[in-house]
Structures are given as structure tokens and as C-alpha cells.
PDB file of C-alpha atoms in Angstrom:
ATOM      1  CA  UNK A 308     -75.346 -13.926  92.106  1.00  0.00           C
ATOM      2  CA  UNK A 309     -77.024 -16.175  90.099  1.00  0.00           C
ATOM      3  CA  UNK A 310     -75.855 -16.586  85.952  1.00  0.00           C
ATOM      4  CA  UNK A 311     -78.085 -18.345  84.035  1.00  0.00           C
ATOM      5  CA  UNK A 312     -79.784 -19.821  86.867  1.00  0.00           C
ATOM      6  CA  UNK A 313     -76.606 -21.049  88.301  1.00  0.00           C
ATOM      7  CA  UNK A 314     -75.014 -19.537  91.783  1.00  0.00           C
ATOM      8  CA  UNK A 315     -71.660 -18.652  91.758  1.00  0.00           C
ATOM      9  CA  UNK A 316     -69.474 -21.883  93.443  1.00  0.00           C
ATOM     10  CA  UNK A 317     -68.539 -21.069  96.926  1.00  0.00           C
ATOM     11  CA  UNK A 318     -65.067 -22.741  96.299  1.00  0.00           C
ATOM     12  CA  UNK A 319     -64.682 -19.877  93.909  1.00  0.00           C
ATOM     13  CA  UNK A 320     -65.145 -17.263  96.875  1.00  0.00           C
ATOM     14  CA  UNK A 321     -62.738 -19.270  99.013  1.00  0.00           C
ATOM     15  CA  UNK A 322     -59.861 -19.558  96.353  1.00  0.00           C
ATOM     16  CA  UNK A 323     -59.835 -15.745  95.590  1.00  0.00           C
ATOM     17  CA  UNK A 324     -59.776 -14.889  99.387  1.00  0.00           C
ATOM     18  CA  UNK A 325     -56.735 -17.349  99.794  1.00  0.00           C
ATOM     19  CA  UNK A 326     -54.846 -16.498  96.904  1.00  0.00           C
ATOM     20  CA  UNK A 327     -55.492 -12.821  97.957  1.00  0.00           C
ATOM     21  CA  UNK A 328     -54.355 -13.352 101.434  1.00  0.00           C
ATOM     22  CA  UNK A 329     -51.194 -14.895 100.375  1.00  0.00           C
ATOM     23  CA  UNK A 330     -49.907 -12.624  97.652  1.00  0.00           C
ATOM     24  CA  UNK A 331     -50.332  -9.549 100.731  1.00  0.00           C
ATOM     25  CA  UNK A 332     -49.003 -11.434 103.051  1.00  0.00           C
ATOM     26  CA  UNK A 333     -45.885 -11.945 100.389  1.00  0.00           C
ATOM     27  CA  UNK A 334     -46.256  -8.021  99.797  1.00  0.00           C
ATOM     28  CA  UNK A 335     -46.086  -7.517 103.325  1.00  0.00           C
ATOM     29  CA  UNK A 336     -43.494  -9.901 104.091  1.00  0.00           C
ATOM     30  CA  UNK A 337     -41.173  -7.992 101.413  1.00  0.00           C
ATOM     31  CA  UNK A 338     -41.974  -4.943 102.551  1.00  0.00           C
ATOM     32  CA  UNK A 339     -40.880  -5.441 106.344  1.00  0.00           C
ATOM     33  CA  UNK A 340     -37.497  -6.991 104.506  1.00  0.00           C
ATOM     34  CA  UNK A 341     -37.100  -4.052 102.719  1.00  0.00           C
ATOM     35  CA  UNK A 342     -37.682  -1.195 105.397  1.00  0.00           C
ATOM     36  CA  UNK A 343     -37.160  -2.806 108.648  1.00  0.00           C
ATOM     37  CA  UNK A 344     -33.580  -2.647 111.019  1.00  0.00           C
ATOM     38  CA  UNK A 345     -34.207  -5.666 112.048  1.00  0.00           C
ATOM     39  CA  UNK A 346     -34.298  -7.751 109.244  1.00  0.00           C
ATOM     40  CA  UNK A 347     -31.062  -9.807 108.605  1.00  0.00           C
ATOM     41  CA  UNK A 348     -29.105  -8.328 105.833  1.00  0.00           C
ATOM     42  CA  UNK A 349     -28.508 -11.672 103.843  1.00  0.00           C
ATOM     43  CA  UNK A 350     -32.174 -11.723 103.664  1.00  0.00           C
ATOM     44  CA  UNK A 351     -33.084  -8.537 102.025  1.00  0.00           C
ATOM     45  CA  UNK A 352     -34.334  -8.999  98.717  1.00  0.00           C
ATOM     46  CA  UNK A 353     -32.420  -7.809  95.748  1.00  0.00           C
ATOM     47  CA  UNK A 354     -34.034  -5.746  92.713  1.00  0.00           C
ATOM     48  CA  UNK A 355     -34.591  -8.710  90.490  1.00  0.00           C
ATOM     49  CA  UNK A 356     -36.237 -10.123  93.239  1.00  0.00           C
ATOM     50  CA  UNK A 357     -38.482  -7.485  94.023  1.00  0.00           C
ATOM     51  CA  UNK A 358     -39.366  -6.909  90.164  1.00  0.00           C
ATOM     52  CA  UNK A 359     -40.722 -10.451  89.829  1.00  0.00           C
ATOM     53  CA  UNK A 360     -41.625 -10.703  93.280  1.00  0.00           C
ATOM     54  CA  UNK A 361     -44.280  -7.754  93.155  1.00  0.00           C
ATOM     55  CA  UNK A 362     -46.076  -8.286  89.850  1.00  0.00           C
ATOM     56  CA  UNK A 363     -46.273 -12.274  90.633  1.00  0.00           C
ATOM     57  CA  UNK A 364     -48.056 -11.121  93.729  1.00  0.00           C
ATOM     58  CA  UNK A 365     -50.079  -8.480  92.198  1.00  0.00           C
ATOM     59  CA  UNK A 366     -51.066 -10.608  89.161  1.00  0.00           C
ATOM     60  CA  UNK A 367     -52.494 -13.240  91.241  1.00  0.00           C
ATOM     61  CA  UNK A 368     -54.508 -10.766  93.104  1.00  0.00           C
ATOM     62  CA  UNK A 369     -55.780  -9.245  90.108  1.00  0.00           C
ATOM     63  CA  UNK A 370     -56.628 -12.607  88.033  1.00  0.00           C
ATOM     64  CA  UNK A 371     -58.297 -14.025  91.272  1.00  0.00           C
ATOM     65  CA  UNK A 372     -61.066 -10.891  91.358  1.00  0.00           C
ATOM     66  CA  UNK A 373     -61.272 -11.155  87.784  1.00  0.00           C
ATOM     67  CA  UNK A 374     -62.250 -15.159  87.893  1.00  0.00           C
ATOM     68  CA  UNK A 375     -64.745 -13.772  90.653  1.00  0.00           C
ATOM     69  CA  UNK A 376     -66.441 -11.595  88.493  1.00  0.00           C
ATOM     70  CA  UNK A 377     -66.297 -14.155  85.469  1.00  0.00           C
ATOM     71  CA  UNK A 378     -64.183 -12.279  83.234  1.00  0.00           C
ATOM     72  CA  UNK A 379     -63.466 -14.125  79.690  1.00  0.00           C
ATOM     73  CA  UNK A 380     -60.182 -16.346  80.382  1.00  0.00           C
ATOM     74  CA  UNK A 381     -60.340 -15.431  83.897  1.00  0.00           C
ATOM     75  CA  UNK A 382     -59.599 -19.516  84.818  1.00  0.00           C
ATOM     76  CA  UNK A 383     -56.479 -19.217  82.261  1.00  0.00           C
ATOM     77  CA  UNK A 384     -55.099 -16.247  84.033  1.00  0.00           C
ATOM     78  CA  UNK A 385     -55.955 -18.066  87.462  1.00  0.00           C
ATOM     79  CA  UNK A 386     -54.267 -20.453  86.749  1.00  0.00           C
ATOM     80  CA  UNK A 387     -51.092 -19.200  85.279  1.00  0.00           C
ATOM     81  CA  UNK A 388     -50.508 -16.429  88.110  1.00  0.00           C
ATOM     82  CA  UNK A 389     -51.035 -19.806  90.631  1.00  0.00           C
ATOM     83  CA  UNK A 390     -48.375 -21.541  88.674  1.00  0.00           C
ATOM     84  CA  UNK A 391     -45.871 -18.473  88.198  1.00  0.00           C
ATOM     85  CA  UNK A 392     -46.804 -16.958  92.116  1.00  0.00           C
ATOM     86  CA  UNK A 393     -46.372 -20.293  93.956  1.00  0.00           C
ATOM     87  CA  UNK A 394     -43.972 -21.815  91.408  1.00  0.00           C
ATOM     88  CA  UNK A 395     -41.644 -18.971  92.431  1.00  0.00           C
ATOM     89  CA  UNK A 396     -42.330 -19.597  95.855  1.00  0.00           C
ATOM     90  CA  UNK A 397     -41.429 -23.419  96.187  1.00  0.00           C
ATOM     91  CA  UNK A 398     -38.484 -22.381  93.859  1.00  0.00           C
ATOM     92  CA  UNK A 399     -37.600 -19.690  96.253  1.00  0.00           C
ATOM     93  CA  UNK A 400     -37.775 -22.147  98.984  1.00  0.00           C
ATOM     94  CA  UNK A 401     -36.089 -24.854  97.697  1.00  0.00           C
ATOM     95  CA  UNK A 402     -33.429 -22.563  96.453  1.00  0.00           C
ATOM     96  CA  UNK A 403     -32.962 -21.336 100.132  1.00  0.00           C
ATOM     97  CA  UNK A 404     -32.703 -25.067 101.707  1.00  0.00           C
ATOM     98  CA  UNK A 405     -29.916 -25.978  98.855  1.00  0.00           C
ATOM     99  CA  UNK A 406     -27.855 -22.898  99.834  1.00  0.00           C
ATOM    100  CA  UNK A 407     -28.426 -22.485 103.440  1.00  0.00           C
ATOM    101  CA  UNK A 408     -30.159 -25.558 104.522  1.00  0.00           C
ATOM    102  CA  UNK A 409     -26.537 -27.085 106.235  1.00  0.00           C
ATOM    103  CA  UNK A 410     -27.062 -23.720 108.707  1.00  0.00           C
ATOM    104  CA  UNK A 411     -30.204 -23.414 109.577  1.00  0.00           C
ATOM    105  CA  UNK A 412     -31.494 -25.201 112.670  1.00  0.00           C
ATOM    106  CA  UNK A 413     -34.168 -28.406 112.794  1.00  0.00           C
ATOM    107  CA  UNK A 414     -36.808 -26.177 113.599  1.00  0.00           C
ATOM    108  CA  UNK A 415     -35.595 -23.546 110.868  1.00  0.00           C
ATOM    109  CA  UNK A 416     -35.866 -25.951 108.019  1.00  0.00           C
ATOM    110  CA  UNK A 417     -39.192 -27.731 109.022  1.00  0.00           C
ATOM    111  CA  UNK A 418     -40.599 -23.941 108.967  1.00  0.00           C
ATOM    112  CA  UNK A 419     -39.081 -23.646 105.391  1.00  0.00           C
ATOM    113  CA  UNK A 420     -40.450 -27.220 104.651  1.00  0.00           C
ATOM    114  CA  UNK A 421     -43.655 -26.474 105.871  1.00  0.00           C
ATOM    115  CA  UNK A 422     -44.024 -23.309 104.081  1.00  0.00           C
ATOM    116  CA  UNK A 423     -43.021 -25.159 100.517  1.00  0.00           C
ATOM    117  CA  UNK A 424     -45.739 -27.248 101.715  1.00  0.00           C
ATOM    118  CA  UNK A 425     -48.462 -24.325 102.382  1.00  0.00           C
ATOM    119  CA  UNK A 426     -47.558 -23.177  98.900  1.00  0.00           C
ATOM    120  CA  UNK A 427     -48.095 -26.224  96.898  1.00  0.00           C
ATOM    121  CA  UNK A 428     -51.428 -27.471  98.745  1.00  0.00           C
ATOM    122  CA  UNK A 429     -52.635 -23.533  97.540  1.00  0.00           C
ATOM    123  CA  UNK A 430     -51.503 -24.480  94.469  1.00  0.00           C
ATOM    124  CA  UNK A 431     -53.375 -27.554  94.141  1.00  0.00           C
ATOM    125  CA  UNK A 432     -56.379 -26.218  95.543  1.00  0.00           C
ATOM    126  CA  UNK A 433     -56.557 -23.507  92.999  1.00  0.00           C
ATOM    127  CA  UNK A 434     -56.068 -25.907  90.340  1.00  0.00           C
ATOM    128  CA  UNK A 435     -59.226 -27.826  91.744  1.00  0.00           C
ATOM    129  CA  UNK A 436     -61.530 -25.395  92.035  1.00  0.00           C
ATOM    130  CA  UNK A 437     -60.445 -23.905  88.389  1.00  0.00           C
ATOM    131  CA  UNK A 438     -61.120 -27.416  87.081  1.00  0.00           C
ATOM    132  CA  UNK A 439     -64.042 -28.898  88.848  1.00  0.00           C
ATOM    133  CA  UNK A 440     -67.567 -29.860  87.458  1.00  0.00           C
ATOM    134  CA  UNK A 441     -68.848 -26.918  89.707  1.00  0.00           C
ATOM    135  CA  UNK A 442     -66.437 -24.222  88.850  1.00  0.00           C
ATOM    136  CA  UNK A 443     -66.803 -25.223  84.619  1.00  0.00           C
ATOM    137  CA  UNK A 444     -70.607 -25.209  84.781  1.00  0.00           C
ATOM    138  CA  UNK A 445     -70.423 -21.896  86.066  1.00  0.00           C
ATOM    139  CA  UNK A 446     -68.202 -20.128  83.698  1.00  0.00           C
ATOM    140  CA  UNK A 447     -69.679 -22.163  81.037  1.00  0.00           C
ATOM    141  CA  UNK A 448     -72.655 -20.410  81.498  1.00  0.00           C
ATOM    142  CA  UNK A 449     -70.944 -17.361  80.303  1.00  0.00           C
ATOM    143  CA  UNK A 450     -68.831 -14.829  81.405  1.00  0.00           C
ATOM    144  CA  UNK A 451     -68.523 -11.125  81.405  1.00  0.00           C
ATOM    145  CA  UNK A 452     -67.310 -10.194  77.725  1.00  0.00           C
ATOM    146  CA  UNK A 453     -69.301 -12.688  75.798  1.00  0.00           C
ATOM    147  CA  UNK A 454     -72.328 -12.602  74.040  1.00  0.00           C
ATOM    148  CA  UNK A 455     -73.765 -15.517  76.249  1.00  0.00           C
ATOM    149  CA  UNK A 456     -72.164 -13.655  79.641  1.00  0.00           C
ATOM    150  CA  UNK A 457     -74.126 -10.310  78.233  1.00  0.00           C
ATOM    151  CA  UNK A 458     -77.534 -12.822  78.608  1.00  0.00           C
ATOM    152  CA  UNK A 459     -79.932 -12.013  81.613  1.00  0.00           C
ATOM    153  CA  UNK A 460     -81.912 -14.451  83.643  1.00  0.00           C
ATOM    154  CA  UNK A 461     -84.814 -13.488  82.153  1.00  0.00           C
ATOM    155  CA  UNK A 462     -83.644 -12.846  78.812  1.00  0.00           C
ATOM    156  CA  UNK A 463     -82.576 -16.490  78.923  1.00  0.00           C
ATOM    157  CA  UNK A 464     -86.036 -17.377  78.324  1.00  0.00           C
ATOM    158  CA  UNK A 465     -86.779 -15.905  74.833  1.00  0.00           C
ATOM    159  CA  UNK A 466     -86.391 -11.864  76.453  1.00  0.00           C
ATOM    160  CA  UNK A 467     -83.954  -9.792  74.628  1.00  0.00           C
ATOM    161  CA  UNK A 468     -80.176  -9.541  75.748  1.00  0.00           C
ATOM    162  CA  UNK A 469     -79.053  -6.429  78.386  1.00  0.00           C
TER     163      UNK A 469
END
């Protein structure tokens, strides 16, 4: 799609399908906690966890499509599910390795460690592709909501708006 004469980034595409991916794998991951025998009992999440846990996930999902589509203050949103949804995670993870780390094994923490990781180089890529040259040009060129985002191609050159 092109706004304005300018194509929509591919980083954008790429940042909504990992941000997507991660908050149903999260939804997933909760849900075979919650429902399944074999999940360790000192695992299962609690209802506060689940009630921030589900509309962190959700949120992200949501504000990722809507930056897609070039909704008004869709970077803003972006950005502040990212920092909420994978705040909570590193917090979650760091939270675990304070508690537990003295028990788990070598290989059990590096997965932990490595998982903190994952969710702060997601975090940081989001953040890039909100904030680069590419991504700014592109919303700046209007987004859904505005008068400028309710321009056509062709009514960019002296045609009337759609």
C-alpha cells in the first residue's frame, strides 16, 4: 500500500508479526499452565497474574495491527504495550531468578537468561522500527483518522479528498 506515494516500511510488517507471535505464544504458554496436569503447581499463575498477564498480551496484539493500518497514535500505543508487555516479562523473569534462581539447574537459568534476553532485543527492535527515518516518514504522511491520512494519491495532487 502506498500513502502519499510512500510504501508502507517492511520493518513495520516484521515488528507486528513478532510482537504478535510473542504475545500468543505468552497466551498459549498461560493457557497450558492453567489447564494442563502436567504443569508444576508452583508454576501456575495466580489471578493477578492472569489479569495483567492477558490484557498486556492482548494490548500489544491489538496496538501492533493498529500501527499496521496507520491508526492516529498507533506508534504511542506501540510503544507503550512493548514497554508494559516485555517490561513485565523481564520483570517476571528476573523476579523468578531472585526467588528460585539458587534451585534451578545451569541449564535452567541460562534458558531463563536467554529468554530475558529474547524479550529485551524485541523490545529494542520495536523501539527501532517505531523511531526510524523510515517508519516516521511513513506515518508522517498521515494516518487513518486525520485529515491528511483521509488524502488519496491522486487527490494529493490538487484532486479533492475521499
Amino acid at each position: 500500500e502506498k500513502v502519499m506515494g510512500i510504501q508502507r516500511p517492511k520493518r513495520i510488517w516484521i515488528i507486528c508479526a513478532i510482537n504478535t507471535f510473542t504475545a500468543v505464544i505468552s497466551l498459549v504458554a498461560l493457557s497450558f499452565l492453567l489447564v494442563s496436569p502436567k504443569a508444576p503447581a508452583e508454576l501456575r499463575p495466580d489471578v493477578a497474574t492472569i489479569a495483567v498477564a492477558v490484557p498486556l498480551a492482548i494490548f500489544l496484539i491489538i496496538s501492533s495491527f493498529l500501527l499496521l493500518f496507520r491508526v492516529r497514535y498507533s506508534r504511542w500505543l506501540t510503544f507503550t504495550a512493548a514497554i508494559l508487555f516485555y517490561g513485565a516479562l523481564v520483570l517476571q523473569q528476573a523476579t523468578l531468578l531472585s526467588q528460585i534462581g539458587d534451585t534451578l539447574s545451569e541449564q535452567q537459568r541460562l534458558k531463563v537468561l536467554s529468554s530475558t534476553t529474547r524479550s529485551i532485543i524485541a523490545f529494542v527492535l520495536t523501539a527501532w522500527v517505531l523511531f526510524s527515518a523510515k517508519t516516521s516518514k511513513y506515518l508522517g504522511a498521515g494516518c487513518v483518522g486525520t485529515k491528511r491520512g483521509l488524502q488519496t494519491e491522486d487527490s494529493s495532487s490538487g484532486g479533492s479528498t475521499a
